[in-house]
Short mmCIF file of C-alpha atoms in Angstrom, two decimals:
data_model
loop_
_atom_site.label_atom_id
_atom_site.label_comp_id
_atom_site.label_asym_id
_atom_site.label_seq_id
_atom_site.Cartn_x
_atom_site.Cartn_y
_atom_site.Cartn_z
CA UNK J 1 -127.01 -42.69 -126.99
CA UNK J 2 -129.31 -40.62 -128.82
CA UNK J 3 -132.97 -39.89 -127.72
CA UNK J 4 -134.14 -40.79 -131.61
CA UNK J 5 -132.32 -44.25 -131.30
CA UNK J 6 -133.14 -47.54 -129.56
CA UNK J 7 -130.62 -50.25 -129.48
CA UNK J 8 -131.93 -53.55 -127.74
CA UNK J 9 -130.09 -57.15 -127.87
CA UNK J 10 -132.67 -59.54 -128.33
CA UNK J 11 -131.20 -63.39 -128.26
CA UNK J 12 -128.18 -62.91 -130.24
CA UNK J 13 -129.46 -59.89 -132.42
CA UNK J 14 -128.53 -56.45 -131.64
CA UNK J 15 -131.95 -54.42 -133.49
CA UNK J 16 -131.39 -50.60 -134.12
CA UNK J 17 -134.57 -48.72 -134.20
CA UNK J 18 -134.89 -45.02 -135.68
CA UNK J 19 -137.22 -43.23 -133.61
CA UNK J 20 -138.07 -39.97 -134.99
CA UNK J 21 -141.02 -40.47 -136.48
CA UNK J 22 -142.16 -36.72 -136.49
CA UNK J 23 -139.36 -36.42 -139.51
CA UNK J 24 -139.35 -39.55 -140.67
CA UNK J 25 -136.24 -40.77 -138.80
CA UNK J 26 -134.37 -38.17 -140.79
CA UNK J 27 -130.66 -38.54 -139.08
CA UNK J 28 -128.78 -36.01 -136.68
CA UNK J 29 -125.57 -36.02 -135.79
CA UNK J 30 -126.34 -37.44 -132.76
CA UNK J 31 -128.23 -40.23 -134.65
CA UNK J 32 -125.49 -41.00 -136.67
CA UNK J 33 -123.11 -41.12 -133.57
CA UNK J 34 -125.38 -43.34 -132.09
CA UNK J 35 -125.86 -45.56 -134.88
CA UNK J 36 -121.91 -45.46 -134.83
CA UNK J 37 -121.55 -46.80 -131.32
CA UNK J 38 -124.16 -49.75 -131.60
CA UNK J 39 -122.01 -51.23 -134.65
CA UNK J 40 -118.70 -50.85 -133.41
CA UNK J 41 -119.36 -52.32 -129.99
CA UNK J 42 -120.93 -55.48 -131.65
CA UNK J 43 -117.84 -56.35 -133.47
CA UNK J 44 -116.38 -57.82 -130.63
CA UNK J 45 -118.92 -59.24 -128.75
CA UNK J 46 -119.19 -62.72 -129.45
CA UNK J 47 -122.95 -62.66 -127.87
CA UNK J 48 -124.35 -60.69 -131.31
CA UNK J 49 -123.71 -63.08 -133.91
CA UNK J 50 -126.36 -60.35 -136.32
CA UNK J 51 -127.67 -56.78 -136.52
CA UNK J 52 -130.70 -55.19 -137.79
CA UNK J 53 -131.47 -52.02 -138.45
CA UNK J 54 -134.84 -50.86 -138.99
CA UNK J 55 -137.16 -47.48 -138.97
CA UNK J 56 -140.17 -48.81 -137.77
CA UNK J 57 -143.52 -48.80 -139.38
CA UNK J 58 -144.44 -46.24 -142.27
CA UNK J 59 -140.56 -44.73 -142.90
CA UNK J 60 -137.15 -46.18 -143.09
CA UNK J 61 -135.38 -42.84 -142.99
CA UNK J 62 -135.81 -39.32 -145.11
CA UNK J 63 -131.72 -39.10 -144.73
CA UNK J 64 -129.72 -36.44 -143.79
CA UNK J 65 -131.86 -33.53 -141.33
CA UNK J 66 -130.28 -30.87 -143.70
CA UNK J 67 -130.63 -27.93 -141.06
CA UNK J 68 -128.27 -30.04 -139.19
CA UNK J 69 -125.90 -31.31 -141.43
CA UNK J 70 -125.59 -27.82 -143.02
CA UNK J 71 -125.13 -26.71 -139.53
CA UNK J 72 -122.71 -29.05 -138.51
CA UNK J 73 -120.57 -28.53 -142.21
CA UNK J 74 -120.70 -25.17 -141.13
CA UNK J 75 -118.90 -25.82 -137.41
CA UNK J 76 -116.24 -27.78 -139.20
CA UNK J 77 -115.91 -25.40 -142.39
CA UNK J 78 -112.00 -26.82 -143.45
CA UNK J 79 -113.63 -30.74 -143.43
CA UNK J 80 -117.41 -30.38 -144.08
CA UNK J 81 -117.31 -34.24 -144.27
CA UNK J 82 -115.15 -35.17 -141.13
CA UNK J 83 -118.60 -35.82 -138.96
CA UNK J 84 -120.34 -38.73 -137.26
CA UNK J 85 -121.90 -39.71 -140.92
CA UNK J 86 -118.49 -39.86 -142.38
CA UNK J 87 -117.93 -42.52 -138.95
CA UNK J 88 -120.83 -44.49 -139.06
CA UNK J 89 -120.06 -44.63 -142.84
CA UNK J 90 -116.75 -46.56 -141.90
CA UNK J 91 -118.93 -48.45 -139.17
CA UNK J 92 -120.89 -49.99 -142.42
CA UNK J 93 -117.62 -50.57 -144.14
CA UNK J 94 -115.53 -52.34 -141.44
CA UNK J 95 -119.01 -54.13 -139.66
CA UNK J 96 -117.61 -58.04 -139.56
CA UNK J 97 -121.49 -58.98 -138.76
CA UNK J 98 -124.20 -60.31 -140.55
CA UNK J 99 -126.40 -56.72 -140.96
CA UNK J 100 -130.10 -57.07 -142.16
CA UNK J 101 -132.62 -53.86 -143.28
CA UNK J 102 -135.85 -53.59 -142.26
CA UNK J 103 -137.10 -50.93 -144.60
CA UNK J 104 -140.79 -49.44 -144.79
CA UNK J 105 -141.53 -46.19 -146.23
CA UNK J 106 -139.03 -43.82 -147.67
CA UNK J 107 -135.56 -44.77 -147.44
CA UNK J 108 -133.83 -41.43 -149.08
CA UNK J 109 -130.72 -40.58 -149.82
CA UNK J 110 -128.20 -42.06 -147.06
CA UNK J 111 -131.52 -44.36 -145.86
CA UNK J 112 -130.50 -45.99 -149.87
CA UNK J 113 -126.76 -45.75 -150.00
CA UNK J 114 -126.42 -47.85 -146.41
CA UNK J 115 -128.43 -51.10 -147.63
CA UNK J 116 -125.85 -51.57 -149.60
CA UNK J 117 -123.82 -52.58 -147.06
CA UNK J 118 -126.04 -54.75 -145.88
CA UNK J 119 -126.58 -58.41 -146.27
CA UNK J 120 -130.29 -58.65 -146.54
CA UNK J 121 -132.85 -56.08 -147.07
CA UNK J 122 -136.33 -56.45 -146.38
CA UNK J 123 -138.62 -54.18 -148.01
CA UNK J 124 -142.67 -53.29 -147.88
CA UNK J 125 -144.53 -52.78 -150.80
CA UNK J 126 -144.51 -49.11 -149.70
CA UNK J 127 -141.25 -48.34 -149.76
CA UNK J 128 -139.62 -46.43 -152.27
CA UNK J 129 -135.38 -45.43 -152.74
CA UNK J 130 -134.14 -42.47 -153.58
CA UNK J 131 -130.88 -40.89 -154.00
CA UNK J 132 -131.26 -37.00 -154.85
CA UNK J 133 -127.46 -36.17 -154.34
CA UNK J 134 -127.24 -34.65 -158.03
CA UNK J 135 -130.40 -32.52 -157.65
CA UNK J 136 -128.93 -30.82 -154.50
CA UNK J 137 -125.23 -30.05 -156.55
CA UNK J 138 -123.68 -32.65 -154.56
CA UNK J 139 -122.26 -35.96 -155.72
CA UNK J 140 -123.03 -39.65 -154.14
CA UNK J 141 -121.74 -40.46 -151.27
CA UNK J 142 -121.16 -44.04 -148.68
CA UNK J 143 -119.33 -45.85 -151.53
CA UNK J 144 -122.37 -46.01 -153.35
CA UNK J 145 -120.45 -44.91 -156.44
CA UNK J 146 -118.64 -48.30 -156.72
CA UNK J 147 -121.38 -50.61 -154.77
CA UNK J 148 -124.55 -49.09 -157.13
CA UNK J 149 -123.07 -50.34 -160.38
CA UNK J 150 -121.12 -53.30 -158.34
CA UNK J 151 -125.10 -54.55 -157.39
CA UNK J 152 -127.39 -53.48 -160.33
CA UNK J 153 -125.23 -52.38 -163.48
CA UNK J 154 -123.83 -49.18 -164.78
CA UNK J 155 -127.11 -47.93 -166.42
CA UNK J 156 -129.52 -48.57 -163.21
CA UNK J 157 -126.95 -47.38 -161.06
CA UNK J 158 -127.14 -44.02 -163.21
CA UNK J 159 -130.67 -43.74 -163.33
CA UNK J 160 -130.81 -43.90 -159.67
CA UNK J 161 -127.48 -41.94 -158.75
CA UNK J 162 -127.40 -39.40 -161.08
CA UNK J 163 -130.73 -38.73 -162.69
CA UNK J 164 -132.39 -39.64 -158.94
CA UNK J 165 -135.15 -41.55 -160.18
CA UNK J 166 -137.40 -42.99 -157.68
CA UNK J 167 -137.45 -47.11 -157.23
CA UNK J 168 -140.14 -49.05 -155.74
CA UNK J 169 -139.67 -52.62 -153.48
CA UNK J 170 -140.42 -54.63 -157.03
CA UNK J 171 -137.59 -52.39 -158.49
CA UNK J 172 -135.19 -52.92 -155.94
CA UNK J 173 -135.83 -56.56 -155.98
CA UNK J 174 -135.27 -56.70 -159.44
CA UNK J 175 -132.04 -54.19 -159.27
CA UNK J 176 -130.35 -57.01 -156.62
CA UNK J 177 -130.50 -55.01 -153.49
CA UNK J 178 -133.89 -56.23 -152.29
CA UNK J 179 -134.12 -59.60 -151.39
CA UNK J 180 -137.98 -60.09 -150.10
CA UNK J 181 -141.28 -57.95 -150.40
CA UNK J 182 -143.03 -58.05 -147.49
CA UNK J 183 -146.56 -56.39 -146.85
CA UNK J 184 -146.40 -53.21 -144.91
CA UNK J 185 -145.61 -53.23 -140.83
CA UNK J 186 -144.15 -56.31 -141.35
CA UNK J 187 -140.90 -55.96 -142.27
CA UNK J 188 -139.29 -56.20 -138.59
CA UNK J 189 -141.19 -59.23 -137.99
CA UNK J 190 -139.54 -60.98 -140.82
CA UNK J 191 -136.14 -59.57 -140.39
CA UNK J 192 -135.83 -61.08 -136.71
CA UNK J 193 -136.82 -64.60 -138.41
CA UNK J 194 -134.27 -63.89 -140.96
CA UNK J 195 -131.62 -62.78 -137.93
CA UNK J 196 -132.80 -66.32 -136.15
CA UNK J 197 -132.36 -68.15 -139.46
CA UNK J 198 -128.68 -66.80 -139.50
CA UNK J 199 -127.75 -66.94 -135.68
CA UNK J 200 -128.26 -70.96 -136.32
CA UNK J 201 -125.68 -71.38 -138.59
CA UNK J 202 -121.87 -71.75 -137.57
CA UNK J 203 -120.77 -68.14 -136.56
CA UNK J 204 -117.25 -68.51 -137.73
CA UNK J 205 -118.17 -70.25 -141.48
CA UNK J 206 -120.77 -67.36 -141.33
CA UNK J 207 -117.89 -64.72 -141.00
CA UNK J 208 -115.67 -66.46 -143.02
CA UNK J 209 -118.35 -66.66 -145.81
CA UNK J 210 -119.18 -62.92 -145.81
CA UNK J 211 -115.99 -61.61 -145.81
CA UNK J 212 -115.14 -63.85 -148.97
CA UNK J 213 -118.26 -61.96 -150.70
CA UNK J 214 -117.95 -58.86 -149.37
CA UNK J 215 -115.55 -55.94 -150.93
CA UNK J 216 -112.35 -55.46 -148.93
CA UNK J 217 -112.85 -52.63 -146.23
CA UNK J 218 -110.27 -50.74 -147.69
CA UNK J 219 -111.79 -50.69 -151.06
CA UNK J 220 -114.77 -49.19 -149.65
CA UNK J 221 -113.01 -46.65 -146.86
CA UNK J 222 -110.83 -45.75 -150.01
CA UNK J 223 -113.67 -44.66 -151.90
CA UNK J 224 -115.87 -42.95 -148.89
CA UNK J 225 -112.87 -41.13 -148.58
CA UNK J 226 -112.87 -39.82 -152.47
CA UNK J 227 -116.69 -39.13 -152.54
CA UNK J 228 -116.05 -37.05 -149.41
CA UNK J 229 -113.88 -34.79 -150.85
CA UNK J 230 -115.54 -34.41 -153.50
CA UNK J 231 -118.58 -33.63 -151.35
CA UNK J 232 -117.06 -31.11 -149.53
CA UNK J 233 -115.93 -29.70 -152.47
CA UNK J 234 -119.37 -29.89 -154.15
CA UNK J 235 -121.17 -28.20 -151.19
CA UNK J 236 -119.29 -24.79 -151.49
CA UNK J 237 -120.42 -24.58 -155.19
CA UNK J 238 -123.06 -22.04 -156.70
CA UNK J 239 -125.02 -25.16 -157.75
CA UNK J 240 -125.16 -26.92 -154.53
CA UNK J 241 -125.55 -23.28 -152.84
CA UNK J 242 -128.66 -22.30 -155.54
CA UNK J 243 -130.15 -25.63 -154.70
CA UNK J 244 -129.92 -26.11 -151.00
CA UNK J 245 -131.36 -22.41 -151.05
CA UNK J 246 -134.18 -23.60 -153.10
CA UNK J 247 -134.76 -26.39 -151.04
CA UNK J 248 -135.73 -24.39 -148.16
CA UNK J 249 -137.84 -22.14 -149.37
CA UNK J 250 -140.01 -24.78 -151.19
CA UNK J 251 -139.86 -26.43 -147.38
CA UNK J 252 -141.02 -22.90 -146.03
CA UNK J 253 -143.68 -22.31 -148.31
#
């Protein structure tokens, strides 16, 4: 278990906490490994009947530590994807349980591409999504490329996926990916009365249910697998290279 992860079962909700607030819960390996390990032992465990996962007060997550991603791409130079995101990405896509958001603060990158496999997201009226894939060189990633339009349309998923425009709770809301705007350090609160809401209905119409709304896990595994390579591709480029490059020294000055 990661140091910069809490996993506690409360009743019948398993609640994942980020806990690294010095970088905004931006996610390490080990994080995502973590993360990982508290889905896939839920599945099952008839005693979790829901999952939340939640940053805390003041930031959902920044996304991917880049120093450690770029170090980790850099151990595994022939698959720069095949890491622990790449697994907890498949941990999202195959998760058979209920799985609500909690999100206040930033949610960037990765911290925007995973609501959408969730069933209910939360949100503050200080968070704001981002997805800055195409400003790095890099292209999206998590399946977002078929659940963005899937959820909001071809031309918001765009603005958001391509051009990396910036969207508020009230935006997300209104894009279908938000369902309730809550004031700020309340989010948890109302996701566990959300989690209780859903823990008192019956567990197997609840499961049945889902997975008749839910894409097929091998239409989303399919296309993690496709944006990967891509990805991998993409982060050997000049452009990605120029703008990771950039990145850092606007971090170091």
């Amino acid at each position: 278990m990661s140091e910069h992860l809490i996993v506690t079962d409360e009743e019948a909700t398993r609640v994942i906490t980020l806990r690294r607030p010095e970088k905004k819960n931006a996610l390490t390996q080990d994080m995502y490994r973590a993360m990982s390990d508290a889905i896939d032992t839920a599945q099952n465990n008839p005693a979790i009947r829901c999952m939340i996962i939640t940053g805390g007060s003041g930031a959902f997550t920044a996304g991917n530590d880049l120093e450690d991603f770029l170090k980790d791409s850099a151990a595994k130079a022939e698959a720069p994807r095949a890491s622990n995101a790449v697994k907890f990405l498949y941990s999202l896509a195959q998760n058979v349980k209920p799985l609500i958001a909690a999100v206040d603060g930033v949610a960037i990158g990765i911290g925007t591409t995973m609501l959408f496999h969730c069933d209910y997201v939360l949100a503050s009226t200080t968070a704001t999504f981002k997805t800055p894939f195409i400003h790095l060189g890099l292209v999206p990633e998590g399946a977002s490329s078929l659940l963005f339009p899937r959820t909001m349309g071809h031309q918001r998923a765009f603005a958001a996926l391509v051009m990396g425009r910036t969207m508020d709770a009230e935006d997300g809301k209104a894009a279908g990916f938000v369902n309730e705007v809550v004031a700020p350090g309340h989010t948890e609160v109302e996701a566990r009365k959300v989690a209780r809401e859903i823990c008192a209905l019956p567990a197997e119409a609840v499961a049945i249910s889902r997975r008749l709304l839910k894409l097929p896990p091998e239409d989303l595994t399919r296309r993690i697998d496709q944006e990967g390579h891509l990805f991998g591709e993409r982060m050997k480029s000049q452009e990605a290279i120029a703008a990771f490059k950039a990145f850092f020294a606007r971090k170091k000055g």
